[in-house]
Coordinates of C-alpha atoms and ligand atoms in Angstrom, one line a residue:
X518 CA 59.8 -34.1 -103.3
X519 CA 61.4 -36.3 -105.6
X520 CA 62.2 -40.0 -104.5
X521 CA 63.6 -42.7 -107.6
X522 CA 67.2 -41.5 -107.9
X523 CA 70.1 -43.6 -107.3
X524 CA 72.4 -40.9 -106.8
X525 CA 72.2 -37.0 -107.1
X526 CA 75.0 -34.6 -108.2
X527 CA 75.2 -31.1 -107.4
X528 CA 77.7 -29.1 -109.1
X529 CA 78.3 -29.3 -112.9
X530 CA 81.7 -28.4 -113.5
X531 CA 84.7 -31.2 -114.3
X532 CA 84.3 -33.1 -111.5
X533 CA 80.2 -33.3 -111.5
X534 CA 80.7 -34.1 -115.4
X535 CA 82.2 -37.0 -115.1
X536 CA 80.5 -38.0 -112.2
X537 CA 77.2 -37.9 -113.7
X538 CA 79.4 -39.9 -116.6
X539 CA 80.4 -42.8 -114.7
X540 CA 77.2 -42.5 -112.7
X541 CA 75.3 -42.9 -117.0
X542 CA 77.2 -45.8 -117.8
X543 CA 76.8 -47.3 -114.7
X544 CA 73.2 -46.7 -115.1
X545 CA 72.8 -45.8 -111.8
X546 CA 69.3 -42.9 -112.0
X547 CA 71.1 -40.1 -111.7
X548 CA 70.3 -36.0 -111.1
X549 CA 73.1 -33.7 -112.1
X550 CA 71.6 -29.7 -109.9
X551 CA 73.5 -27.2 -111.2
X552 CA 73.3 -24.0 -109.8
X553 CA 73.0 -21.6 -113.3
X554 CA 74.5 -23.3 -116.0
X555 CA 76.5 -26.3 -116.4
X556 CA 80.8 -25.8 -116.9
X557 CA 81.7 -24.1 -113.9
X558 CA 85.2 -22.4 -113.5
X559 CA 86.9 -23.0 -116.7
X560 CA 84.1 -21.7 -117.9
X561 CA 86.4 -18.0 -117.0
X562 CA 89.5 -19.6 -118.7
X563 CA 90.8 -18.3 -121.8
X564 CA 93.0 -21.1 -122.7
X565 CA 93.7 -24.9 -121.4
X566 CA 97.0 -26.1 -122.0
X567 CA 97.1 -28.5 -119.3
X568 CA 94.9 -31.4 -120.1
X569 CA 96.1 -34.0 -122.1
X570 CA 94.5 -35.1 -125.0
X571 CA 94.9 -31.4 -126.6
X572 CA 98.3 -30.9 -127.6
X573 CA 97.9 -27.4 -128.9
X574 CA 95.7 -26.6 -126.0
X575 CA 91.6 -25.7 -125.7
X576 CA 89.9 -23.0 -124.7
X577 CA 88.0 -23.3 -121.1
X578 CA 84.6 -23.1 -123.2
X579 CA 85.2 -25.6 -125.9
X580 CA 86.4 -28.2 -123.1
X581 CA 82.9 -27.8 -121.3
X582 CA 81.4 -27.9 -123.9
X583 CA 82.6 -31.2 -125.2
X584 CA 82.7 -32.9 -121.4
X585 CA 78.3 -31.1 -121.5
X586 CA 77.8 -32.9 -125.3
X587 CA 79.0 -36.5 -123.9
X588 CA 77.0 -36.1 -120.6
X589 CA 74.5 -35.1 -122.9
X590 CA 74.8 -37.7 -125.2
X591 CA 74.2 -40.1 -122.1
X592 CA 70.9 -38.2 -121.0
X593 CA 72.3 -35.3 -118.8
X594 CA 69.4 -33.3 -118.7
X595 CA 70.8 -30.8 -115.1
X596 CA 68.2 -29.6 -113.4
X597 CA 69.0 -25.3 -112.9
X598 CA 68.1 -25.0 -109.0
X599 CA 70.7 -24.0 -105.7
X600 CA 71.3 -26.6 -103.2
X601 CA 70.8 -24.6 -100.0
X602 CA 71.0 -27.8 -97.4
X603 CA 72.0 -31.8 -96.6
X604 CA 69.5 -33.8 -94.3
X605 CA 69.4 -36.8 -93.1
X606 CA 65.9 -39.4 -93.0
X607 CA 67.2 -43.2 -92.2
X608 CA 69.8 -44.4 -94.7
X609 CA 68.4 -41.3 -97.3
X610 CA 69.8 -38.2 -97.7
X611 CA 67.9 -34.8 -98.9
X612 CA 69.0 -32.5 -100.8
X613 CA 67.4 -29.6 -100.2
X614 CA 66.7 -26.6 -103.6
X615 CA 66.5 -22.9 -103.0
X616 CA 62.9 -23.4 -105.5
X617 CA 61.3 -24.9 -102.5
X618 CA 62.4 -28.6 -104.1
X619 CA 63.8 -31.5 -101.7
X620 CA 65.5 -34.4 -103.8
X621 CA 65.5 -37.9 -101.7
X622 CA 68.9 -40.2 -103.0
X623 CA 70.9 -43.0 -101.4
X624 CA 73.7 -41.3 -102.1
X625 CA 74.9 -37.5 -103.4
X626 CA 78.2 -37.1 -104.7
X627 CA 79.0 -32.7 -103.8
X628 CA 80.7 -31.3 -106.6
X629 CA 80.4 -27.2 -106.2
X630 CA 83.9 -26.4 -106.9
X631 CA 84.8 -22.5 -105.7
X632 CA 84.5 -19.1 -106.2
X633 CA 87.1 -16.2 -105.9
X634 CA 88.5 -15.7 -102.4
X635 CA 88.1 -12.1 -101.9
X636 CA 90.7 -9.2 -101.0
X637 CA 88.0 -7.9 -97.7
X638 CA 90.2 -4.3 -98.9
X639 CA 88.2 -1.3 -98.7
X640 CA 86.7 -0.4 -101.7
X641 CA 86.5 -4.0 -103.3
X642 CA 83.2 -4.5 -102.3
X643 CA 81.8 -1.1 -103.6
X644 CA 84.0 -1.3 -106.7
X645 CA 82.8 -4.8 -108.0
X646 CA 81.8 -4.7 -111.1
X647 CA 82.9 -1.3 -111.8
X648 CA 87.1 -1.3 -112.0
X649 CA 87.1 -4.5 -109.6
X650 CA 87.2 -7.8 -111.8
X651 CA 87.7 -11.9 -110.6
X652 CA 87.2 -12.6 -114.3
X653 CA 89.8 -11.9 -116.6
X654 CA 88.2 -13.1 -119.7
X655 CA 84.9 -12.5 -118.9
X656 CA 86.4 -8.6 -118.3
X657 CA 89.7 -8.0 -119.4
X658 CA 88.3 -6.7 -123.6
X659 CA 86.7 -3.7 -121.5
X660 CA 90.3 -2.8 -120.8
X661 CA 91.5 -1.9 -123.9
X662 CA 94.8 0.8 -124.0
X663 CA 94.5 1.0 -119.7
X664 CA 96.7 -0.2 -117.3
X665 CA 95.4 -2.2 -115.2
X666 CA 97.0 -4.2 -112.1
X667 CA 97.0 -7.6 -110.5
X668 CA 96.3 -9.3 -107.1
X669 CA 98.0 -12.6 -106.5
X670 CA 100.8 -14.9 -107.4
X671 CA 99.2 -18.3 -107.4
X672 CA 98.7 -19.9 -111.3
X673 CA 95.8 -17.8 -111.8
X674 CA 96.7 -14.3 -111.8
X675 CA 100.3 -15.5 -113.9
X676 CA 97.5 -17.0 -116.4
X677 CA 95.6 -14.1 -116.6
X678 CA 98.5 -11.4 -116.4
X679 CA 99.8 -12.3 -119.5
X680 CA 96.3 -13.0 -121.1
X681 CA 95.6 -9.1 -119.8
X682 CA 98.3 -8.1 -121.9
X683 CA 96.4 -8.7 -125.4
X684 CA 94.2 -5.5 -124.0
X685 CA 95.8 -3.4 -121.2
X686 CA 99.1 -1.4 -121.7
X687 CA 100.3 -2.5 -119.2
X688 CA 100.1 -4.9 -116.1
X689 CA 101.3 -4.6 -112.3
X690 CA 101.6 -7.8 -110.6
X691 CA 101.7 -7.6 -106.9
X692 CA 102.2 -10.3 -105.4
X693 CA 103.4 -10.6 -101.3
X694 CA 105.8 -12.7 -101.4
X695 CA 109.5 -12.2 -103.4
X696 CA 108.5 -15.1 -105.5
X697 CA 105.7 -16.7 -107.1
X698 CA 103.8 -19.2 -106.7
X699 CA 102.8 -19.9 -110.0
X700 CA 104.1 -22.9 -112.0
X701 CA 107.6 -22.4 -114.0
X702 CA 106.7 -22.6 -117.5
X703 CA 103.6 -19.8 -116.5
X704 CA 106.6 -17.6 -114.8
X705 CA 109.2 -17.7 -117.4
X706 CA 105.8 -16.6 -120.0
X707 CA 104.5 -13.6 -117.6
X708 CA 108.6 -12.9 -117.3
X709 CA 109.4 -12.5 -120.8
X710 CA 106.5 -10.4 -120.7
X711 CA 107.2 -7.0 -121.6
X712 CA 104.0 -5.1 -120.8
X713 CA 104.4 -6.6 -117.2
X714 CA 105.7 -4.4 -114.4
X715 CA 106.2 -6.8 -111.2
X716 CA 106.0 -5.2 -107.8
X717 CA 106.9 -7.6 -105.3
X718 CA 106.9 -7.5 -101.4
X719 CA 103.6 -6.0 -101.4
X720 CA 100.0 -5.7 -100.4
X721 CA 97.6 -3.9 -101.5
X722 CA 95.6 -2.0 -98.4
X723 CA 92.6 -0.1 -100.4
X724 CA 91.2 0.4 -104.0
X725 CA 90.6 3.9 -104.6
X726 CA 87.7 5.4 -107.0
X727 CA 84.1 6.8 -106.4
X728 CA 82.0 5.2 -109.5
X729 CA 85.3 3.7 -111.2
X730 CA 88.5 2.1 -110.0
X731 CA 90.6 5.4 -110.2
X732 CA 93.8 3.2 -108.2
X733 CA 95.1 1.2 -105.8
X734 CA 96.6 1.6 -102.3
X735 CA 99.8 -0.6 -101.5
X736 CA 102.5 -1.2 -99.3
X737 CA 105.4 -2.8 -99.1
X738 CA 105.4 -5.4 -97.0
X739 CA 108.9 -5.2 -95.8
X740 CA 109.4 -1.5 -95.7
X741 CA 105.9 0.0 -94.9
X742 CA 106.5 2.0 -97.5
X743 CA 102.9 3.3 -99.1
X744 CA 102.2 4.7 -103.1
X745 CA 99.3 4.7 -104.8
X746 CA 99.9 2.8 -108.3
X747 CA 97.2 4.8 -110.9
X748 CA 95.2 1.7 -112.3
X749 CA 91.2 1.6 -114.5
X750 CA 91.1 -2.0 -113.3
X751 CA 91.6 -4.5 -110.5
X752 CA 92.3 -8.2 -110.7
X753 CA 91.4 -10.4 -108.1
X754 CA 93.0 -13.5 -108.0
X755 CA 94.2 -14.6 -104.4
X756 CA 92.8 -17.8 -104.4
X757 CA 89.9 -20.1 -104.5
X758 CA 86.5 -20.1 -101.4
X759 CA 85.2 -24.1 -101.8
X760 CA 81.2 -23.1 -102.5
X761 CA 80.6 -25.2 -98.9
X762 CA 78.4 -22.4 -96.8
X763 CA 75.6 -24.9 -97.6
X764 CA 77.2 -28.1 -95.7
X765 CA 78.5 -26.1 -92.4
X766 CA 78.1 -28.5 -89.1
X767 CA 76.8 -31.4 -91.9
X768 CA 80.4 -32.8 -93.6
X769 CA 83.6 -32.9 -91.9
X770 CA 85.6 -29.5 -93.4
X771 CA 88.9 -28.7 -93.1
X772 CA 89.9 -25.1 -91.5
X773 CA 89.1 -24.0 -95.1
X774 CA 86.1 -25.1 -95.7
X775 CA 86.6 -27.6 -98.1
X776 CA 85.4 -31.3 -97.6
X777 CA 87.2 -33.6 -95.9
X778 CA 87.9 -37.1 -97.9
X779 CA 89.5 -40.4 -97.9
X780 CA 91.3 -41.3 -101.4
X781 CA 88.3 -42.8 -102.3
X782 CA 86.2 -39.4 -101.9
X783 CA 84.5 -40.3 -99.4
X784 CA 83.4 -38.0 -96.6
X785 CA 82.3 -37.9 -93.3
X786 CA 78.6 -39.3 -94.1
X787 CA 78.2 -42.3 -95.5
X788 CA 76.5 -42.4 -99.7
X789 CA 78.4 -39.2 -99.5
X790 CA 81.1 -38.5 -101.8
X791 CA 82.9 -34.8 -103.2
X792 CA 85.1 -34.5 -105.6
X793 CA 87.2 -31.6 -107.7
X794 CA 87.9 -28.1 -105.6
X795 CA 85.6 -28.3 -102.9
X796 CA 87.4 -31.3 -101.2
X797 CA 90.4 -30.7 -99.5
X798 CA 93.6 -31.7 -101.2
X799 CA 96.5 -30.3 -102.7
X800 CA 96.3 -30.1 -106.7
X801 CA 93.6 -28.2 -108.3
X802 CA 93.3 -29.2 -111.5
X803 CA 90.6 -29.9 -113.9
X804 CA 92.2 -34.0 -114.5
X805 CA 92.7 -33.8 -110.7
X806 CA 88.6 -32.9 -110.9
X807 CA 87.5 -35.7 -113.2
X808 CA 89.8 -37.9 -111.6
X809 CA 88.1 -37.4 -108.7
X810 CA 84.8 -37.2 -110.4
X811 CA 85.1 -40.9 -111.9
X812 CA 85.7 -42.6 -108.4
X813 CA 83.3 -40.4 -106.1
X814 CA 80.6 -42.3 -108.9
X815 CA 81.9 -45.2 -109.3
X816 CA 82.8 -45.7 -105.4
X817 CA 78.4 -44.4 -105.3
X818 CA 77.9 -47.6 -107.2
X819 CA 79.5 -49.5 -104.9
X820 CA 78.0 -48.0 -102.0
X821 CA 74.2 -49.1 -103.6
X822 CA 75.0 -52.7 -104.0
X823 CA 76.7 -52.9 -100.8
X824 CA 73.3 -51.4 -98.9
X825 CA 71.0 -53.6 -101.6
X826 CA 73.2 -56.5 -100.5
Ligands
NAP2175 P1 96.6 -19.9 -105.2 O1 97.3 -21.3 -106.2 O2 96.2 -20.4 -103.9 O3 97.6 -18.9 -105.2 C1 96.5 -17.7 -104.2 C2 98.0 -16.6 -104.8 O4 97.3 -15.6 -104.0 C3 98.5 -16.6 -103.4 O5 100.4 -16.5 -104.5 C4 98.9 -16.3 -102.0 O6 100.1 -15.8 -102.4 C5 98.4 -14.8 -102.6 N1 97.3 -14.4 -101.8 C6 96.4 -15.8 -101.4 N2 96.5 -14.7 -99.8 C7 96.5 -13.4 -100.8 C8 95.9 -12.5 -99.8 N3 95.2 -12.3 -98.1 N4 96.7 -11.3 -100.4 C9 97.6 -11.7 -101.3 N5 97.7 -12.6 -101.9 C10 97.2 -13.4 -101.7 O7 94.9 -20.0 -106.3 P2 95.0 -19.7 -107.3 O8 96.2 -19.2 -107.9 O9 93.6 -18.7 -107.4 O10 94.3 -20.9 -108.5 C11 93.3 -22.0 -107.4 C12 93.9 -23.3 -108.1 O11 93.1 -23.7 -108.7 C13 95.5 -23.9 -107.6 O12 95.9 -25.2 -107.5 C14 96.2 -23.7 -109.1 O13 96.8 -24.3 -109.2 C15 95.5 -23.9 -110.3 N6 94.7 -23.7 -111.3 C16 96.3 -24.2 -112.2 C17 95.9 -23.2 -113.6 C18 96.9 -23.9 -114.4 O14 97.2 -25.1 -113.8 N7 97.3 -24.2 -115.3 C19 95.1 -22.2 -114.0 C20 94.5 -22.0 -112.7 C21 95.0 -22.4 -111.3 P3 101.5 -16.4 -101.2 O15 101.7 -17.0 -102.5 O16 102.4 -15.8 -100.9 O17 100.5 -17.7 -100.5

């Protein structure tokens, strides 16, 4: 059992790292736990163009490297482990880890983010890593001169479709409606790209292939007409799923599993705060994650002061 902490931050994406920076400057004894390596979903983004201060844009990896360097300057030594449970002992919280260790702290910031939502169609699970992907930055270069499909109509689907045209000969963008959800500037770029063909009002019903993806069966939701598109890869970007399995029954979650907070990042448990994509909110951006992280750390500091008083 590790005791003597003021704050445990779970998750090392933009929200968690910002919370660390604020907590360290407040001189809180803080430990940040991260499952893999710090950075979060942004590491999978080729180009970030809407984070202020970088007028030419910046790669997701470089932006995260800068966040990390700043946190390291303030003493960050992340503990690589997975949080598997949260329980209470009086007014202290126990964060249970996959390694078997337990961290004891009066305050916790949950910044575990989210991962890709699955389509749930036949072939998806079997062919993941064999042509089915959830990360264009990671897998796009494997599809040079091939035809690929992207599923979804949000910012991720549209931004990554444009990115994939660097490698692929052709990108089908399959969307279930006849209008994109993505922000206008991204839409304009996609519409202007001759390599992208839009497949409107259509859903993927099956991913085809034995050892590799060979095609997708799609259905037009207006006409019920089915057809097969021959593609070598399928990139699925249909939204995100919060990493909150370990908090079910512990914190109040919304119907999608996102943590419900107030505007000050307080969760249903006093002393436990949530920040970033894991939180129920409408605008999921790096800048909002960073804002959440700062607020959560500040509120944790206030909570500790009031607890002592
Ligand atoms: P999103 O905004 O939730 O969009 C998900 C898309 O997938 C929607 O177009 C949705 O269709 C579609 N979809 C959902 N379930 C589906 C299903 N079962 N079958 C087929 N299509 C389905 O998710 P996201 O694009 O991954 O973005 C996640 C968050 O990150 C958002 O807040 C986004 O703004 C942010 N983000 C921002 C940027 C940026 O600023 N450059 C880049 C990436 C992500 P409907 O439209 O019909 O609902």
